[in-house]
Amino acid sequence: MARENTFSCSSDLTESSASSNGRESDDVETELYSRSTASQSPGKQRRLPPESEWTTVMLKNLPDCFTRARLVYLLSKEGFAGAFDFLYVPLCFKEKLSLCYAFINFVNIEAAERFWKRFHGFQEWGVPCRQVGEVCWCERHQGLSSIIQYYRNNSVMHPDVPDECKPILLIADQRAPFPPPTKKIKLPKKAKADGNEAARSGSQRIAPLMVITVSW
């Protein structure tokens, strides 16, 4: 297949740290993932694999109701089960709503290009909305190894961050454990603030609420 899909996540995508509905990202480091290396000085640019080997994409314009589990289901429904090994749908911690974009790494370039052809211009979300999918390559971090090195120490991996707000790894379409961090992870400020607010609002209750988390 001719490599025509060459535009990538550059300066315009740094604005994706705020979704189309105005919600801001709780994890400010998410912005770094999609920022173009062109904005860095040559000495600080990361060494990327050749474009012919790129497998990591950003999917923009998701419906705001799309969680990680919902996107996994859609990808499987569209024939991509087992074709990706990393997926991250940034959510607003407080509202548990999507920031309307996701990062996905595919197991090979053929799967990535097949995804591009299907989801660039995609509208069959299964929910009432007018969102039109937009796909671009990610420059800042390309490939599973680079992604793991970045996210294993990212604040979004803090134990107190709800599981549904975290990225996941998959092997043969089954969730796999994320490698442990190599340094102490700080709790995102937004998550900490929301947790304190929840604690204050629940201080008058007789018993704590049970929190049920879906593993996908």
XYZ file of C-alpha atoms in Angstrom:
216
model
C 0.000 0.000 0.000
C 1.355 3.442 -0.880
C 2.139 5.521 2.202
C -0.086 8.541 1.665
C -1.303 9.126 5.218
C 1.719 11.151 6.248
C 0.237 14.018 8.243
C 0.882 13.671 11.940
C -0.126 15.026 15.312
C 1.659 18.359 15.429
C 1.006 21.762 16.964
C -2.718 21.798 16.262
C -3.121 18.597 18.248
C -1.588 20.017 21.376
C -4.941 21.693 21.747
C -6.434 18.239 22.174
C -5.605 18.431 25.860
C -8.978 20.143 25.929
C -11.813 18.285 24.297
C -14.308 19.709 21.840
C -16.823 20.111 24.666
C -14.493 22.288 26.715
C -13.393 19.750 29.346
C -9.717 19.945 30.160
C -7.445 16.961 30.485
C -6.807 15.830 34.052
C -3.415 14.483 33.015
C -1.394 17.381 31.651
C 1.266 14.958 30.427
C -1.202 13.626 27.861
C -0.449 16.745 25.827
C 3.191 15.723 25.503
C 2.232 12.514 23.806
C 0.773 14.169 20.735
C 3.041 17.184 20.413
C 5.208 17.222 17.296
C 8.924 16.687 17.711
C 9.306 19.535 15.233
C 8.656 21.942 18.112
C 11.748 20.665 19.955
C 15.332 21.680 19.414
C 17.310 19.134 17.313
C 19.328 18.065 20.320
C 16.202 17.113 22.258
C 14.325 15.305 19.528
C 13.572 11.656 20.143
C 14.905 9.084 17.751
C 11.844 7.688 16.003
C 11.501 4.596 13.844
C 11.178 5.196 10.086
C 7.712 6.366 9.049
C 7.268 3.107 7.173
C 7.249 1.373 10.578
C 4.876 3.705 12.440
C 2.053 1.939 14.278
C 0.785 4.487 16.820
C -2.180 6.699 15.970
C -4.427 9.265 17.580
C -8.171 8.974 16.964
C -9.942 12.305 17.380
C -13.594 13.336 17.681
C -14.867 10.446 19.775
C -18.348 10.886 21.278
C -17.905 12.138 24.844
C -19.731 9.079 26.195
C -17.017 6.793 24.830
C -15.083 5.057 27.574
C -12.145 2.722 27.125
C -14.426 -0.323 27.266
C -16.752 1.116 24.669
C -13.932 1.826 22.237
C -12.481 -1.664 22.726
C -15.906 -3.094 21.896
C -16.216 -0.927 18.781
C -12.757 -1.870 17.544
C -13.547 -5.550 17.996
C -16.875 -5.106 16.229
C -15.098 -3.440 13.302
C -12.668 -6.326 12.914
C -9.671 -5.092 14.912
C -9.738 -7.626 17.760
C -6.155 -8.696 18.409
C -4.823 -6.013 16.055
C -3.832 -3.498 18.755
C -1.709 -3.861 21.878
C -2.167 -0.468 23.548
C -5.191 1.768 24.000
C -5.768 4.916 26.029
C -8.938 6.991 26.203
C -8.258 10.018 28.451
C -11.232 10.731 30.715
C -12.228 13.574 32.968
C -11.700 12.022 36.411
C -14.689 13.749 37.982
C -17.279 13.304 35.237
C -15.903 10.049 33.773
C -16.518 11.459 30.303
C -14.189 11.136 27.350
C -12.036 14.048 26.264
C -13.026 12.932 22.752
C -9.745 11.396 21.607
C -7.786 8.184 22.049
C -4.313 6.771 21.438
C -3.934 3.311 19.901
C -0.895 1.259 18.967
C -1.297 -1.521 16.425
C 0.669 -4.746 16.236
C 1.886 -3.950 12.720
C 1.758 -1.222 10.094
C -0.793 -3.122 8.013
C -3.282 -3.057 10.899
C -2.596 0.640 11.507
C -3.231 1.545 7.874
C -6.347 -0.620 7.757
C -7.612 1.226 10.852
C -6.837 4.561 9.201
C -8.888 3.686 6.123
C -11.845 2.612 8.279
C -11.883 5.296 10.964
C -10.777 8.452 9.159
C -14.207 9.930 8.444
C -15.939 7.319 10.635
C -19.451 8.151 11.888
C -20.997 4.813 12.866
C -20.436 5.186 16.606
C -23.635 3.458 17.645
C -24.786 6.509 19.617
C -26.614 9.672 18.492
C -23.906 12.174 17.547
C -22.435 14.060 14.601
C -18.803 13.385 15.397
C -16.618 12.512 12.402
C -13.543 10.452 13.202
C -10.125 11.863 12.376
C -6.924 9.820 12.468
C -3.333 11.050 12.584
C 0.083 9.585 13.317
C 1.694 10.307 16.688
C 5.198 11.711 16.437
C 6.206 12.146 20.052
C 5.982 8.455 20.958
C 5.912 5.783 18.266
C 5.739 2.068 18.934
C 4.894 -0.002 21.995
C 8.302 0.263 23.663
C 8.268 4.068 23.585
C 4.686 4.156 24.856
C 5.431 1.848 27.785
C 8.497 3.847 28.813
C 6.411 7.012 28.824
C 3.267 5.802 30.561
C 4.744 3.471 33.186
C 5.894 6.568 35.121
C 3.013 8.825 34.129
C 0.802 10.245 36.874
C -2.240 8.607 35.290
C -0.826 5.237 36.465
C -1.005 6.238 40.141
C -2.824 3.557 42.219
C -5.498 6.050 43.280
C -6.469 6.918 39.703
C -9.610 4.952 38.700
C -8.786 2.008 36.467
C -11.092 3.143 33.667
C -9.015 6.329 33.373
C -5.792 4.426 32.663
C -4.203 3.123 29.463
C -4.108 -0.630 28.915
C -1.819 -3.160 27.260
C -3.175 -6.185 25.418
C -1.685 -9.457 24.236
C -3.748 -11.536 21.799
C -6.818 -9.417 22.627
C -6.439 -10.053 26.373
C -5.491 -7.387 28.860
C -1.931 -7.683 30.130
C -0.337 -6.047 33.205
C 1.490 -2.782 32.688
C 5.199 -2.913 33.610
C 5.779 -1.388 37.062
C 7.058 2.186 37.358
C 10.749 2.868 37.693
C 10.222 5.857 39.987
C 7.660 7.209 42.419
C 4.473 8.339 40.683
C 2.697 11.468 41.855
C -1.084 11.588 42.025
C -2.484 13.990 39.384
C -3.512 17.263 41.033
C -6.996 17.101 39.563
C -7.597 13.582 40.859
C -6.359 14.580 44.308
C -8.664 17.594 44.390
C -11.637 15.508 43.283
C -10.815 12.905 45.913
C -10.709 15.505 48.680
C -14.028 16.908 47.514
C -15.583 13.453 47.511
C -14.259 12.788 51.009
C -15.752 16.021 52.323
C -19.123 15.404 50.704
C -19.212 11.859 52.058
C -18.158 12.659 55.615
C -21.775 12.843 56.775
C -22.694 9.424 55.412
C -23.118 6.500 57.797
C -21.289 4.015 55.574
C -18.926 4.438 52.614
C -20.142 3.798 49.107
C -19.024 0.686 47.273
C -17.129 1.490 44.102
C -17.405 -1.036 41.289
C -14.817 -0.788 38.517
C -15.085 -2.574 35.182
C -11.734 -4.152 34.339
C -11.695 -3.279 30.628
